[in-house]
mmCIF file of C-alpha atoms and ligand atoms in Angstrom:
data_model
loop_
_atom_site.group_PDB
_atom_site.id
_atom_site.type_symbol
_atom_site.label_atom_id
_atom_site.label_comp_id
_atom_site.label_asym_id
_atom_site.label_seq_id
_atom_site.Cartn_x
_atom_site.Cartn_y
_atom_site.Cartn_z
ATOM 1 C CA MET A 1 -280.801 37.413 76.761
ATOM 2 C CA GLU A 2 -278.532 34.418 76.082
ATOM 3 C CA GLN A 3 -280.586 32.461 78.611
ATOM 4 C CA ALA A 4 -283.810 33.449 76.834
ATOM 5 C CA LYS A 5 -282.381 32.355 73.468
ATOM 6 C CA LYS A 6 -281.388 28.968 74.864
ATOM 7 C CA LEU A 7 -284.853 28.495 76.314
ATOM 8 C CA PHE A 8 -286.597 29.395 73.046
ATOM 9 C CA ASP A 9 -284.298 27.140 71.078
ATOM 10 C CA ALA A 10 -285.232 24.164 73.302
ATOM 11 C CA ILE A 11 -288.949 24.998 72.910
ATOM 12 C CA TRP A 12 -288.567 25.376 69.113
ATOM 13 C CA GLN A 13 -286.670 22.069 68.744
ATOM 14 C CA ASP A 14 -289.449 20.211 70.573
ATOM 15 C CA TYR A 15 -292.099 22.010 68.494
ATOM 16 C CA ILE A 16 -290.586 21.147 65.089
ATOM 17 C CA LYS A 17 -289.846 17.584 66.175
ATOM 18 C CA GLN A 18 -293.533 17.233 67.051
ATOM 19 C CA ASN A 19 -294.669 19.065 63.912
ATOM 20 C CA PRO A 20 -292.399 18.456 60.911
ATOM 21 C CA GLU A 21 -294.859 20.461 58.792
ATOM 22 C CA VAL A 22 -293.951 23.619 60.718
ATOM 23 C CA LYS A 23 -290.295 23.225 59.779
ATOM 24 C CA ILE A 24 -291.344 22.847 56.125
ATOM 25 C CA ILE A 25 -293.284 26.137 56.345
ATOM 26 C CA TYR A 26 -290.397 27.837 58.141
ATOM 27 C CA ASP A 27 -288.039 26.665 55.369
ATOM 28 C CA LEU A 28 -290.436 28.006 52.700
ATOM 29 C CA PHE A 29 -289.977 31.487 54.189
ATOM 30 C CA VAL A 30 -286.215 31.114 54.611
ATOM 31 C CA ASN A 31 -285.856 29.906 51.009
ATOM 32 C CA GLN A 32 -287.586 33.126 49.940
ATOM 33 C CA GLY A 33 -284.766 35.028 51.621
ATOM 34 C CA GLU A 34 -286.767 35.891 54.715
ATOM 35 C CA THR A 35 -285.536 35.977 58.313
ATOM 36 C CA VAL A 36 -288.349 34.589 60.435
ATOM 37 C CA VAL A 37 -288.996 36.566 63.629
ATOM 38 C CA ASN A 38 -291.512 35.151 66.124
ATOM 39 C CA ASP A 39 -294.362 37.437 67.134
ATOM 40 C CA HIS A 40 -295.439 35.180 69.985
ATOM 41 C CA ILE A 41 -295.359 31.641 71.348
ATOM 42 C CA ALA A 42 -298.369 30.101 73.049
ATOM 43 C CA PHE A 43 -298.792 27.496 75.763
ATOM 44 C CA ARG A 44 -301.824 25.749 77.238
ATOM 45 C CA THR A 45 -302.509 24.424 80.704
ATOM 46 C CA PHE A 46 -305.115 23.917 83.453
ATOM 47 C CA ASN A 47 -305.743 26.224 86.434
ATOM 48 C CA ASP A 48 -304.643 23.545 88.920
ATOM 49 C CA SER A 49 -302.215 25.366 91.257
ATOM 50 C CA ARG A 50 -299.433 22.863 90.489
ATOM 51 C CA VAL A 51 -299.330 23.630 86.764
ATOM 52 C CA HIS A 52 -301.288 26.880 86.248
ATOM 53 C CA ILE A 53 -300.193 29.926 84.205
ATOM 54 C CA ASP A 54 -297.892 31.344 86.878
ATOM 55 C CA VAL A 55 -295.999 28.040 87.076
ATOM 56 C CA LEU A 56 -295.365 28.030 83.319
ATOM 57 C CA ALA A 57 -294.569 31.757 83.343
ATOM 58 C CA LYS A 58 -291.873 31.429 86.004
ATOM 59 C CA VAL A 59 -289.090 30.466 83.622
ATOM 60 C CA PHE A 60 -289.901 33.439 81.348
ATOM 61 C CA LEU A 61 -289.988 35.928 84.245
ATOM 62 C CA GLU A 62 -286.606 34.589 85.342
ATOM 63 C CA VAL A 63 -285.015 35.391 81.983
ATOM 64 C CA GLY A 64 -286.431 38.933 81.914
ATOM 65 C CA TYR A 65 -290.060 38.808 80.782
ATOM 66 C CA GLU A 66 -292.762 41.015 82.319
ATOM 67 C CA TYR A 67 -296.514 40.504 82.638
ATOM 68 C CA ARG A 68 -298.409 42.763 80.184
ATOM 69 C CA GLY A 69 -302.092 41.828 80.091
ATOM 70 C CA ASP A 70 -304.808 39.237 80.595
ATOM 71 C CA TYR A 71 -307.792 37.913 78.637
ATOM 72 C CA TYR A 72 -310.999 35.931 79.256
ATOM 73 C CA PHE A 73 -312.599 33.542 76.789
ATOM 74 C CA LYS A 74 -315.984 32.948 78.348
ATOM 75 C CA GLU A 75 -317.378 30.388 75.905
ATOM 76 C CA LYS A 76 -314.242 28.251 75.972
ATOM 77 C CA HIS A 77 -313.798 28.618 79.756
ATOM 78 C CA LEU A 78 -310.278 29.947 79.289
ATOM 79 C CA TYR A 79 -308.207 32.654 80.907
ATOM 80 C CA ALA A 80 -304.839 33.840 79.527
ATOM 81 C CA LYS A 81 -301.930 36.138 80.344
ATOM 82 C CA HIS A 82 -299.336 37.626 78.041
ATOM 83 C CA TYR A 83 -295.723 38.572 78.756
ATOM 84 C CA GLU A 84 -293.145 40.701 76.946
ATOM 85 C CA PHE A 85 -289.396 41.145 77.086
ATOM 86 C CA LYS A 86 -288.926 44.892 76.663
ATOM 87 C CA ALA A 87 -285.121 44.964 76.655
ATOM 88 C CA PHE A 88 -284.862 42.589 73.697
ATOM 89 C CA LYS A 89 -286.769 43.933 70.719
ATOM 90 C CA ASN A 90 -287.113 40.733 68.705
ATOM 91 C CA ALA A 91 -288.040 38.493 71.626
ATOM 92 C CA PRO A 92 -291.391 36.798 71.025
ATOM 93 C CA ARG A 93 -294.301 37.667 73.279
ATOM 94 C CA VAL A 94 -295.366 34.737 75.455
ATOM 95 C CA PHE A 95 -299.074 33.878 75.654
ATOM 96 C CA ILE A 96 -300.175 31.329 78.271
ATOM 97 C CA SER A 97 -303.771 30.202 78.645
ATOM 98 C CA GLN A 98 -305.455 27.860 81.116
ATOM 99 C CA LEU A 99 -308.744 25.985 81.303
ATOM 100 C CA ILE A 100 -310.907 27.157 84.227
ATOM 101 C CA LEU A 101 -311.643 23.802 85.843
ATOM 102 C CA GLU A 102 -314.416 25.094 88.175
ATOM 103 C CA GLU A 103 -316.505 25.784 85.059
ATOM 104 C CA MET A 104 -316.153 22.221 83.755
ATOM 105 C CA SER A 105 -317.950 18.955 84.592
ATOM 106 C CA ALA A 106 -316.970 16.866 87.611
ATOM 107 C CA SER A 107 -315.823 14.049 85.327
ATOM 108 C CA LEU A 108 -313.487 16.325 83.326
ATOM 109 C CA ARG A 109 -312.067 17.736 86.549
ATOM 110 C CA ALA A 110 -311.474 14.215 87.880
ATOM 111 C CA ILE A 111 -309.607 13.160 84.701
ATOM 112 C CA VAL A 112 -307.416 16.271 84.776
ATOM 113 C CA LYS A 113 -306.623 15.888 88.473
ATOM 114 C CA GLU A 114 -305.790 12.201 88.097
ATOM 115 C CA ASN A 115 -303.319 13.015 85.311
ATOM 116 C CA ILE A 116 -301.688 15.981 87.058
ATOM 117 C CA ASP A 117 -301.288 13.768 90.151
ATOM 118 C CA ARG A 118 -299.048 11.556 88.007
ATOM 119 C CA ILE A 119 -296.584 14.349 87.128
ATOM 120 C CA PRO A 120 -293.488 14.126 89.296
ATOM 121 C CA GLU A 121 -293.119 17.303 91.373
ATOM 122 C CA ALA A 122 -289.568 17.642 90.076
ATOM 123 C CA SER A 123 -291.021 18.058 86.584
ATOM 124 C CA TYR A 124 -293.294 21.038 87.227
ATOM 125 C CA MET A 125 -290.658 22.644 89.424
ATOM 126 C CA SER A 126 -288.010 22.338 86.683
ATOM 127 C CA GLU A 127 -286.873 24.916 84.127
ATOM 128 C CA GLY A 128 -287.734 22.585 81.268
ATOM 129 C CA PHE A 129 -291.355 22.151 82.339
ATOM 130 C CA VAL A 130 -292.639 24.363 79.476
ATOM 131 C CA TYR A 131 -291.368 21.824 76.951
ATOM 132 C CA SER A 132 -291.682 18.646 79.050
ATOM 133 C CA GLY A 133 -294.667 17.373 77.027
ATOM 134 C CA ASN A 134 -296.961 14.725 78.446
ATOM 135 C CA SER A 135 -295.466 13.205 81.577
ATOM 136 C CA TRP A 136 -298.583 11.309 82.719
ATOM 137 C CA GLY A 137 -298.037 8.431 80.342
ATOM 138 C CA LYS A 138 -299.669 6.982 77.248
ATOM 139 C CA PRO A 139 -303.081 8.596 76.640
ATOM 140 C CA SER A 140 -306.329 6.673 76.160
ATOM 141 C CA TYR A 141 -308.315 7.351 72.973
ATOM 142 C CA GLU A 142 -311.560 6.832 74.878
ATOM 143 C CA VAL A 143 -310.579 9.531 77.378
ATOM 144 C CA TYR A 144 -309.429 11.822 74.541
ATOM 145 C CA GLU A 145 -312.847 11.465 72.851
ATOM 146 C CA LYS A 146 -314.667 12.053 76.111
ATOM 147 C CA LEU A 147 -312.698 15.231 76.860
ATOM 148 C CA ARG A 148 -313.099 16.462 73.294
ATOM 149 C CA LYS A 149 -316.906 16.440 73.597
ATOM 150 C CA GLU A 150 -316.614 18.949 76.422
ATOM 151 C CA SER A 151 -313.413 20.831 75.521
ATOM 152 C CA GLU A 152 -311.144 20.383 72.496
ATOM 153 C CA TYR A 153 -308.601 22.378 74.489
ATOM 154 C CA ALA A 154 -308.590 19.875 77.390
ATOM 155 C CA ALA A 155 -308.277 16.952 74.951
ATOM 156 C CA TRP A 156 -305.257 18.590 73.283
ATOM 157 C CA VAL A 157 -303.422 19.147 76.577
ATOM 158 C CA TYR A 158 -304.293 15.605 77.705
ATOM 159 C CA VAL A 159 -302.475 14.131 74.693
ATOM 160 C CA TYR A 160 -299.605 16.600 74.196
ATOM 161 C CA GLY A 161 -299.007 18.015 77.672
ATOM 162 C CA PHE A 162 -296.845 21.069 78.236
ATOM 163 C CA ARG A 163 -295.083 22.356 75.124
ATOM 164 C CA ALA A 164 -295.490 25.107 72.521
ATOM 165 C CA ASN A 165 -298.991 25.002 71.101
ATOM 166 C CA HIS A 166 -297.840 27.337 68.318
ATOM 167 C CA PHE A 167 -295.163 29.743 67.227
ATOM 168 C CA THR A 168 -296.158 32.801 65.199
ATOM 169 C CA VAL A 169 -294.397 34.363 62.221
ATOM 170 C CA SER A 170 -294.256 38.168 62.506
ATOM 171 C CA ILE A 171 -295.440 39.474 59.128
ATOM 172 C CA ASN A 172 -294.130 42.955 60.017
ATOM 173 C CA THR A 173 -290.548 41.729 59.703
ATOM 174 C CA LEU A 174 -290.983 39.929 56.350
ATOM 175 C CA LYS A 175 -289.412 41.659 53.356
ATOM 176 C CA LYS A 176 -291.309 40.172 50.382
ATOM 177 C CA LEU A 177 -294.680 39.082 51.695
ATOM 178 C CA ARG A 178 -295.923 42.357 53.111
ATOM 179 C CA SER A 179 -299.575 41.644 53.927
ATOM 180 C CA ILE A 180 -301.464 38.847 55.648
ATOM 181 C CA GLN A 181 -303.372 38.299 52.379
ATOM 182 C CA GLU A 182 -300.068 37.683 50.575
ATOM 183 C CA VAL A 183 -298.873 35.325 53.311
ATOM 184 C CA ASN A 184 -302.117 33.307 53.179
ATOM 185 C CA LYS A 185 -301.936 33.103 49.370
ATOM 186 C CA PHE A 186 -298.320 31.912 49.583
ATOM 187 C CA LEU A 187 -299.259 29.207 52.116
ATOM 188 C CA LYS A 188 -302.201 27.965 50.054
ATOM 189 C CA GLU A 189 -300.105 27.907 46.878
ATOM 190 C CA ASN A 190 -297.771 25.608 48.789
ATOM 191 C CA GLY A 191 -300.620 23.224 49.607
ATOM 192 C CA LEU A 192 -301.229 24.208 53.229
ATOM 193 C CA LEU A 193 -304.651 24.252 54.896
ATOM 194 C CA LEU A 194 -305.684 27.355 56.816
ATOM 195 C CA ASN A 195 -308.028 27.539 59.803
ATOM 196 C CA THR A 196 -311.171 29.166 58.361
ATOM 197 C CA VAL A 197 -313.213 29.379 61.599
ATOM 198 C CA GLY A 198 -314.308 33.026 61.782
ATOM 199 C CA GLY A 199 -312.760 33.684 58.337
ATOM 200 C CA GLU A 200 -309.180 33.135 57.162
ATOM 201 C CA ILE A 201 -308.070 36.461 58.644
ATOM 202 C CA LYS A 202 -308.977 37.283 62.238
ATOM 203 C CA GLY A 203 -308.930 40.961 63.181
ATOM 204 C CA THR A 204 -308.591 44.095 61.046
ATOM 205 C CA PRO A 205 -306.124 46.980 60.756
ATOM 206 C CA THR A 206 -308.536 48.949 63.005
ATOM 207 C CA ASP A 207 -308.121 46.258 65.687
ATOM 208 C CA LEU A 208 -304.333 46.826 65.188
ATOM 209 C CA LEU A 209 -303.756 43.071 64.823
ATOM 210 C CA GLU A 210 -304.477 40.648 61.970
ATOM 211 C CA GLN A 211 -303.901 36.921 62.477
ATOM 212 C CA SER A 212 -304.215 33.712 60.507
ATOM 213 C CA SER A 213 -303.117 30.155 61.183
ATOM 214 C CA THR A 214 -302.684 26.781 59.562
ATOM 215 C CA LYS A 215 -304.952 23.943 60.569
ATOM 216 C CA ALA A 216 -302.982 21.756 62.973
ATOM 217 C CA SER A 217 -301.234 18.981 61.075
ATOM 218 C CA ILE A 218 -302.402 15.412 61.586
ATOM 219 C CA ARG A 219 -300.158 13.105 63.578
ATOM 220 C CA THR A 220 -300.398 9.423 64.385
ATOM 221 C CA ILE A 221 -300.468 9.019 68.160
ATOM 222 C CA ASP A 222 -299.856 5.810 70.053
ATOM 223 C CA PHE A 223 -302.841 5.489 72.404
ATOM 224 C CA VAL A 224 -303.497 2.698 74.928
ATOM 225 C CA GLU A 225 -306.098 1.318 72.449
ATOM 226 C CA GLY A 226 -303.775 1.546 69.407
ATOM 227 C CA SER A 227 -302.756 4.188 66.849
ATOM 228 C CA TYR A 228 -305.089 7.017 65.892
ATOM 229 C CA GLN A 229 -304.626 10.108 63.764
ATOM 230 C CA ILE A 230 -305.407 13.383 65.513
ATOM 231 C CA PRO A 231 -304.492 17.079 65.052
ATOM 232 C CA SER A 232 -301.259 18.289 66.595
ATOM 233 C CA SER A 233 -299.970 21.895 66.613
ATOM 234 C CA TYR A 234 -300.180 24.741 64.111
ATOM 235 C CA TYR A 235 -298.250 27.751 62.869
ATOM 236 C CA GLU A 236 -299.663 31.244 63.199
ATOM 237 C CA PHE A 237 -299.036 34.486 61.275
ATOM 238 C CA ALA A 238 -299.549 37.948 62.723
ATOM 239 C CA ARG A 239 -299.369 41.500 61.429
ATOM 240 C CA ARG A 240 -299.421 44.349 63.919
ATOM 241 C CA TYR A 241 -300.266 48.028 63.336
ATOM 242 C CA LEU A 242 -299.162 51.251 64.995
ATOM 243 C CA THR A 243 -301.238 52.716 67.821
ATOM 244 C CA SER A 244 -302.166 56.430 67.828
ATOM 245 C CA ASN A 245 -299.021 57.233 69.842
ATOM 246 C CA GLY A 246 -296.805 55.618 67.223
ATOM 247 C CA ASP A 247 -295.931 52.358 69.034
ATOM 248 C CA LEU A 248 -296.548 48.969 67.536
ATOM 249 C CA TYR A 249 -299.635 47.425 69.167
ATOM 250 C CA GLY A 250 -298.409 44.642 71.469
ATOM 251 C CA GLY A 251 -301.557 43.064 72.858
ATOM 252 C CA PHE A 252 -304.028 40.417 71.722
ATOM 253 C CA ILE A 253 -307.656 40.580 70.573
ATOM 254 C CA ALA A 254 -309.745 38.156 72.616
ATOM 255 C CA GLN A 255 -312.355 37.745 69.865
ATOM 256 C CA SER A 256 -309.667 36.688 67.337
ATOM 257 C CA ALA A 257 -307.737 34.452 69.727
ATOM 258 C CA ASP A 258 -311.011 32.730 70.594
ATOM 259 C CA LYS A 259 -311.262 31.483 66.985
ATOM 260 C CA ILE A 260 -307.543 30.696 66.691
ATOM 261 C CA PHE A 261 -307.875 28.232 69.596
ATOM 262 C CA GLU A 262 -309.975 26.145 67.178
ATOM 263 C CA SER A 263 -306.962 25.506 64.932
ATOM 264 C CA THR A 264 -306.382 22.293 66.911
ATOM 265 C CA ASN A 265 -310.007 21.083 66.720
ATOM 266 C CA PHE A 266 -310.409 17.492 65.634
ATOM 267 C CA TYR A 267 -310.680 16.870 61.900
ATOM 268 C CA LYS A 268 -309.930 13.990 59.578
ATOM 269 C CA LYS A 269 -307.306 14.209 56.859
ATOM 270 C CA GLU A 270 -308.828 13.921 53.392
ATOM 271 C CA GLU A 271 -307.672 10.759 51.652
HETATM 272 NI NI1 LIG B 301 -301.388 32.898 68.795
#
């Protein structure tokens, strides 16, 4: 468990360094007297055998996680697996998705392969791979734009590499803000933008899982062609309900997650 905590701390430090806005949101909750418990943490990758889901999952399995389920996102050409740590109640679930390269164009596949070829083997074999970021060098804005036309997901991984795509606040463990509606209202009152694709709230109590997320904050990235502002990562909020046998539902709803992926879609900050 100590090992798992150390791992999550390293992932969290990288995530808030990349996304100062997340730390501001986290502090908003803490200043309300809340203890923030993570429902899940998500990662993105490609199904190239050197860096696919099982490679990223390795470090979590080593600290005690177990595989719990998988999901397909046909339209986005994604496949995902989720893992849980049963012995440690407050451990976040881990959700890892990958782009199915066989379903993409030859030019996208060539770009991805060329970049993965540049990752030193020692990097994807290492424990810190899940928060190693982009180790293929400075991205090109032209390539980013090209990838984005085919897959926003691929463009995101091309720029940011391997690191937390989002952490998720468990609404179940909050003391004051008891519903997802209250959480969303609180976020908006504090000037935050929510992802509204498919509605602010994805899922219903009948689905046993309700989720919402901020729109990824805008960051200035140093590309080969110069500096450009593009979306980074986001923060998610989840409320889970009890199943008919009295356990808290632990899975994911593919239809909701499909829309949450769009939290990192390109958008321009309003001046
Ligand atoms: Ni999520």
